[in-house]
Coordinates of C-alpha atoms in Angstrom, one line a residue:
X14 CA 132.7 68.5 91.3
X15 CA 135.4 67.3 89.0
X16 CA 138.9 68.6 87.8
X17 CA 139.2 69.4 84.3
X18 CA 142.1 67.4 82.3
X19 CA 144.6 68.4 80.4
X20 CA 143.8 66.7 77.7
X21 CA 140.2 68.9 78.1
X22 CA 141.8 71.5 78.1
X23 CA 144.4 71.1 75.2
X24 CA 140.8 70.1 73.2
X25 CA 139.2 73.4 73.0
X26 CA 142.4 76.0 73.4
X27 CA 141.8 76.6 69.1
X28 CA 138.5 76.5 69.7
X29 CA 138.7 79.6 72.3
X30 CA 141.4 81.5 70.7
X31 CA 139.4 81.9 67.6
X32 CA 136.1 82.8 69.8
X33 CA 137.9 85.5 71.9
X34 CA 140.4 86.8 68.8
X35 CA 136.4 87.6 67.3
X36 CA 135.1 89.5 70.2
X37 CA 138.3 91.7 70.2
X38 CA 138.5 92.8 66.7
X39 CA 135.0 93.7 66.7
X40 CA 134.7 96.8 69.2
X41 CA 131.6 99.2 66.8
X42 CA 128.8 98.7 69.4
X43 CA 131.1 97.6 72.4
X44 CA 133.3 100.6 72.4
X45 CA 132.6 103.6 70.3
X46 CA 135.6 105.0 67.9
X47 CA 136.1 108.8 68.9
X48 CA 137.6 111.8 66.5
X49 CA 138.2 115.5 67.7
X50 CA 134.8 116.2 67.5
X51 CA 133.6 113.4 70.3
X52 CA 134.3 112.5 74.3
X53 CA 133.8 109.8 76.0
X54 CA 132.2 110.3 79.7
X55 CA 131.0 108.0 82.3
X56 CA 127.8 109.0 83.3
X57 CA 125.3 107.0 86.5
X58 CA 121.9 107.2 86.3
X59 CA 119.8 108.0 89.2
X60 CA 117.5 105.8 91.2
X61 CA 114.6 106.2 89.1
X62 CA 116.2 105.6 85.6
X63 CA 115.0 108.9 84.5
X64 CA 118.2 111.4 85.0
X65 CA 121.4 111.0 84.1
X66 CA 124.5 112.7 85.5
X67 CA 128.3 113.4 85.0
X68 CA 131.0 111.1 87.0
X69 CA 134.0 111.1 84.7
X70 CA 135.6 112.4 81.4
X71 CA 138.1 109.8 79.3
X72 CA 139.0 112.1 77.2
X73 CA 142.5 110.2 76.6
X74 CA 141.4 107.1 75.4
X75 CA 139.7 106.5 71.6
X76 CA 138.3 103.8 71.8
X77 CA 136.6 102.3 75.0
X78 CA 134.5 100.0 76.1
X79 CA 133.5 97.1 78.8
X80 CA 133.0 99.3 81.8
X81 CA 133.3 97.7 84.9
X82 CA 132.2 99.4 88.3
X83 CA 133.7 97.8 91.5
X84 CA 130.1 96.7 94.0
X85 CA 130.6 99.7 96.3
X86 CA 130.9 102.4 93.3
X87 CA 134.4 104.0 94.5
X88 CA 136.4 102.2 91.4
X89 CA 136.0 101.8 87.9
X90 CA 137.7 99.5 84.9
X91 CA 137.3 99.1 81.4
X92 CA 139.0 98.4 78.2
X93 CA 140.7 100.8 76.5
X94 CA 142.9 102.3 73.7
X95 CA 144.7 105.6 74.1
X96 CA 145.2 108.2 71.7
X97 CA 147.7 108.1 69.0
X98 CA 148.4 104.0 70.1
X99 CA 148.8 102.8 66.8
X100 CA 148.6 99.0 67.7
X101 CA 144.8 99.3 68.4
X102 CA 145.1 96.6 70.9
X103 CA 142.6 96.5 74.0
X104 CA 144.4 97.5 77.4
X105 CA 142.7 97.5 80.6
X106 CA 142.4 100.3 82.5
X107 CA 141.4 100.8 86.0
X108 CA 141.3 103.1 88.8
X109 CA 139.2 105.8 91.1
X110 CA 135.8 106.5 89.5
X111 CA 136.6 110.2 89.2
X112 CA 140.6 109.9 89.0
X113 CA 142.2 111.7 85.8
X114 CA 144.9 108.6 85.8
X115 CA 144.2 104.8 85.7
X116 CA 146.2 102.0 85.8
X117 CA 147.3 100.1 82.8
X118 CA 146.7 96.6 83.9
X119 CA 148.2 95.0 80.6
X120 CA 145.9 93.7 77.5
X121 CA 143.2 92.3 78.0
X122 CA 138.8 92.9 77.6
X123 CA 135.7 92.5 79.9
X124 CA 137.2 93.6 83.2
X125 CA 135.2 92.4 86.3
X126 CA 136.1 93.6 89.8
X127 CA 135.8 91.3 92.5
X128 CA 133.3 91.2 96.2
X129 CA 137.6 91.6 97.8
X130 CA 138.5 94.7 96.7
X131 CA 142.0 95.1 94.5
X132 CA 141.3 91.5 92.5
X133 CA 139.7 92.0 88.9
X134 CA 139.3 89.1 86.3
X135 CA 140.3 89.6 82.6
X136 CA 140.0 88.4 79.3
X137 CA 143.5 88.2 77.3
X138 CA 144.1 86.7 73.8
X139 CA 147.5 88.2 73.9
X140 CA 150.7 87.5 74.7
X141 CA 149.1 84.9 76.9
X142 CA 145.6 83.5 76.3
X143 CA 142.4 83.3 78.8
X144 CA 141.0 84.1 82.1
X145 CA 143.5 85.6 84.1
X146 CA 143.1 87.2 87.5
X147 CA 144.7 90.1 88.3
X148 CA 145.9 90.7 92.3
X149 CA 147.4 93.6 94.2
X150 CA 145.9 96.3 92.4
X151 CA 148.1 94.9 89.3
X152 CA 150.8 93.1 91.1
X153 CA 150.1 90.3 90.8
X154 CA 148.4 87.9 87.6
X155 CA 147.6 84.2 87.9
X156 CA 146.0 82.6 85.3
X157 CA 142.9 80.4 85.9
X158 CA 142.2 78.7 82.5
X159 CA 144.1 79.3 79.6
X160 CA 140.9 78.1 77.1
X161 CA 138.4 80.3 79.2
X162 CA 137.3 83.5 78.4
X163 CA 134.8 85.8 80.0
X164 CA 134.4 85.7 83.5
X165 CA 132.6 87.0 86.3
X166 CA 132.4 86.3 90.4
X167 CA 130.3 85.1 92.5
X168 CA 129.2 87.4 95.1
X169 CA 131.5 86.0 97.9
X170 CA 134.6 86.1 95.5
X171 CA 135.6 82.4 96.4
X172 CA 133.5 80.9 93.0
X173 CA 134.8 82.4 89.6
X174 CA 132.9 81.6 86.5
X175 CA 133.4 81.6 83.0
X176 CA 132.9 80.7 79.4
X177 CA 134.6 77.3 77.6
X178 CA 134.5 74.5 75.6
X179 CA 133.8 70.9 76.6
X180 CA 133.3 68.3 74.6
X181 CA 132.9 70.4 71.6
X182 CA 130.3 72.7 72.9
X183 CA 130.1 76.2 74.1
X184 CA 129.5 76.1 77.8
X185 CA 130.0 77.5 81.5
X186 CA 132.4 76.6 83.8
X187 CA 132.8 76.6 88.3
X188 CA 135.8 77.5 89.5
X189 CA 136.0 77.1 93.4
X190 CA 139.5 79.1 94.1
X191 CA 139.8 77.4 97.8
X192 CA 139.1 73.9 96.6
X193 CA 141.1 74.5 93.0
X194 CA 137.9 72.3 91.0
X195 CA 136.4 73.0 88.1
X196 CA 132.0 72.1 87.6
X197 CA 130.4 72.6 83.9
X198 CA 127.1 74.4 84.5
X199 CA 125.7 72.8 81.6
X200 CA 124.6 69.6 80.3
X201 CA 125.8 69.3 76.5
X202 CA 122.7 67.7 75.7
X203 CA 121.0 70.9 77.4
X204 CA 123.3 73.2 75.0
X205 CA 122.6 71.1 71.7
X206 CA 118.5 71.2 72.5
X207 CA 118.9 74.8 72.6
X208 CA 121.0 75.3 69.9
X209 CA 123.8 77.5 71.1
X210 CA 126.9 77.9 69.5
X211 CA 128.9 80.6 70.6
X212 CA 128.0 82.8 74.3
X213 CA 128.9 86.3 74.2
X214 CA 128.8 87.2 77.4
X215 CA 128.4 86.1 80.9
X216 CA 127.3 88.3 84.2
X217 CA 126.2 87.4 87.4
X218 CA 122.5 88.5 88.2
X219 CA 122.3 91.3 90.8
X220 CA 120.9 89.0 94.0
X221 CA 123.6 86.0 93.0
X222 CA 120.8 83.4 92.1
X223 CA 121.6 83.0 88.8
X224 CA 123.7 84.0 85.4
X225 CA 122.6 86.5 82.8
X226 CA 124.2 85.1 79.7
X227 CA 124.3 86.3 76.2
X228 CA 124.9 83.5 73.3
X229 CA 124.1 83.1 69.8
X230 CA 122.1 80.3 68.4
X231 CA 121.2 80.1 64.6
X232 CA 122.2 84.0 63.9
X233 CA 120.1 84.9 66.9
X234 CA 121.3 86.6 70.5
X235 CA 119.2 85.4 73.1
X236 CA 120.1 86.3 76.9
X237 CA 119.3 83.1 79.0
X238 CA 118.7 83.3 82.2
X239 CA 121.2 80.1 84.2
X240 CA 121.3 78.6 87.1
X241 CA 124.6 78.5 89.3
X242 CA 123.3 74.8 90.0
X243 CA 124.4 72.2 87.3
X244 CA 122.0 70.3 85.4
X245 CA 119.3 73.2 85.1
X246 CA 117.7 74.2 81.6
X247 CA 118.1 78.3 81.2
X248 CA 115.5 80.3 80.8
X249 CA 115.2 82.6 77.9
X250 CA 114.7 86.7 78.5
X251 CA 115.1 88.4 75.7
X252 CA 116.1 88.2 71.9
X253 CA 118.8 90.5 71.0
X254 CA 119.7 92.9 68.1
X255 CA 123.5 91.5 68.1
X256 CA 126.2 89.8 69.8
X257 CA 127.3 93.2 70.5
X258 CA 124.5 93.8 72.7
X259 CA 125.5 95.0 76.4
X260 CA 123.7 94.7 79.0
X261 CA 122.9 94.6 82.8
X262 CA 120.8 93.7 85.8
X263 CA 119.7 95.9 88.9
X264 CA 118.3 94.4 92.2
X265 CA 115.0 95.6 91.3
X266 CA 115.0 93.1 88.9
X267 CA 115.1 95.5 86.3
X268 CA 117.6 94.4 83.0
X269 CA 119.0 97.5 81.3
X270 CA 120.1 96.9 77.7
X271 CA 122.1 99.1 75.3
X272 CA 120.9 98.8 71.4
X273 CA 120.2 100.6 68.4
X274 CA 117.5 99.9 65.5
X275 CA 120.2 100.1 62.9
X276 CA 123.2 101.0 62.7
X277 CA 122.6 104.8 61.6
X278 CA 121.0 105.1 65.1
X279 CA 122.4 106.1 68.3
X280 CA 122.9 103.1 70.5
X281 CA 120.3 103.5 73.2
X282 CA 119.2 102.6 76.6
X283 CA 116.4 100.1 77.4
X284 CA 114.9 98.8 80.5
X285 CA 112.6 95.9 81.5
X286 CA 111.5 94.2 84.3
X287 CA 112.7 90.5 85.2
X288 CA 110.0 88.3 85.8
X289 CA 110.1 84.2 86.4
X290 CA 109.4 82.4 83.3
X291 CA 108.8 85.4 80.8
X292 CA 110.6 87.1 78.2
X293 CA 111.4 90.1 79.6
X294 CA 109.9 93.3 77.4
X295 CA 111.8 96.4 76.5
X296 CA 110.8 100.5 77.1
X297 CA 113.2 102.8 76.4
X298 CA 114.5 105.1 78.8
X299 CA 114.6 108.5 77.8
X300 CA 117.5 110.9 78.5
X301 CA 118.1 114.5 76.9
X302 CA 120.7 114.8 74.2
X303 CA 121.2 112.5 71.4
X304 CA 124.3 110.4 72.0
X305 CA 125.8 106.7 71.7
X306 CA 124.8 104.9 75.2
X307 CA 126.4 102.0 75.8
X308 CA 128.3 99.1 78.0
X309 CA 125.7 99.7 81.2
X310 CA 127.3 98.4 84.6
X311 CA 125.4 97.7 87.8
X312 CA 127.3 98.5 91.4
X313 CA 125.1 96.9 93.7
X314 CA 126.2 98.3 96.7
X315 CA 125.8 101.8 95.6
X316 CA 122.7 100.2 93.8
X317 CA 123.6 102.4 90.9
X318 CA 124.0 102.1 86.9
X319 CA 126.8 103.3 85.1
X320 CA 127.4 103.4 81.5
X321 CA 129.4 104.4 78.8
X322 CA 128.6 107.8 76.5
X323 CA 130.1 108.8 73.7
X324 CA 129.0 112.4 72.7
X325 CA 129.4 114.1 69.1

């Protein structure tokens, strides 16, 4: 393991500002824009992927997206703007699944609760930039890497991971919290071979083998499958619609994607099985009543999906 350098780090802070400034001002397939006539819920699927049912109306908020569902299924956080907030900036929000009140956490996207509950990692691009980690239920905020942005744990909450820069490309970065280093996951030569120039998002598979990550390379949005392990090649899943695309995995090795066919469409819910060294392949699964589905979460504990629905 090595420590990163300041100098590193004072390399690719334009580089990430830009990149995260992007993902923020760009919420149409992420969160959904409501009027008088729309609700947003949180709704769980069951078991089988086949039913669907109510957990929780946001019925404050107008815009929302990035839901987050704490491993055990009791809490829930997401990124938010409430009603009649004229600065349109992303807050976070977070609280009891089915509480009418959350906590405003500050600004911030792509909320991720930790294995120790009361710690959640954020995205911020304002007042102060990169991945922060919030403590105490919101008492207390340390930041981990002012160039970093998306991050996600590991399942014994001691390894934090997360998207930077290094030497010029877009990659993934260790962070051990006992031993304060910092390991790239990947090679740059490994990045360059495969073409990737921005990643989108970053999640930790369901069983903690590996990394589901999102990226873009040549105007196309493949989700590679990584290894924790430096030095590994990814493997790739599945070619996406957009670098909106959300997306998550179940410990049934099933990966549950929200898309559309256009953008007239209702975003939609789609499921396919992992398997080792194949492109995953897509069904969709079909739920009564026409509506936006989006921003799919996995609790593994509960073993249960959540997602985002905005209904007309």
């Amino acid at each position: 393991m090595v420590r990163m350098t300041s100098m590193i780090r004072r390399k690719v802070r334009t580089y990430v500002l830009l990149t995260a400034a992007i993902v923020l001002s760009a919420p149409a397939a992420t969160g959904q824009e409501s009027d008088d006539a729309t609700r947003v819920e949180i709704r769980k699927l069951d078991s089988s992927l086949t039913t669907d049912s109510l957990v929780a109306e946001l019925s404050e908020f107008s815009v929302v997206r990035d839901l987050n569902v704490s491993p055990n299924g009791e809490r829930v956080a997401f990124a938010a703007v409430r009603q009649g907030d004229t600065s349109q900036q992303f807050r976070i929000f977070e609280g009891k699944i089915d509480a009418r009140e959350f906590t405003d956490y500050g600004p911030g996207i792509r909320p991720v609760s930790g294995p120790v509950s009361g710690r959640i990692l954020v995205t911020r691009t304002t007042p102060e930039p990169g991945v922060w980690l919030i403590d105490g239920r919101g008492k207390q905020t340390t930041l981990i890497d002012r160039a970093g942005s998306l991050g996600c744990w590991s399942f014994n909450g001691v390894v934090i991971l997360y998207s930077r820069s290094i030497q010029g490309f877009p990659n993934l970065v260790r962070y051990n919290l006992i031993e304060e280093t910092f390991t790239p996951v990947l090679s740059p030569d490994v990045v360059e071979s495969l073409g990737i120039t921005r990643i989108h998002a970053v999640q930790c598979s369901p069983d903690g083998a590996a990394l589901l990550v999102l990226t873009e390379t040549d105007s196309r949005f493949p989700i590679f499958l990584v290894s924790w392990q430096a030095g590994g090649k990814p493997t790739k899943l599945l070619e996406c619609e957009s670098a909106k695309t959300t997306y998550t995995g179940t410990l049934d090795r099933q990966l549950i994607v929200s898309s559309s066919s256009s953008d007239s469409k209702p975003l939609r819910l789609f499921k396919g099985k992992l398997e080792r060294e194949q492109e995953v392949r897509l069904s969709a699964i079909d739920l009564p009543t026409e509506r936006h589905r989006y921003s799919p979460c996995y609790a593994r504990e509960a073993n249960s999906v959540y997602y985002l629905s905005l209904i007309h």
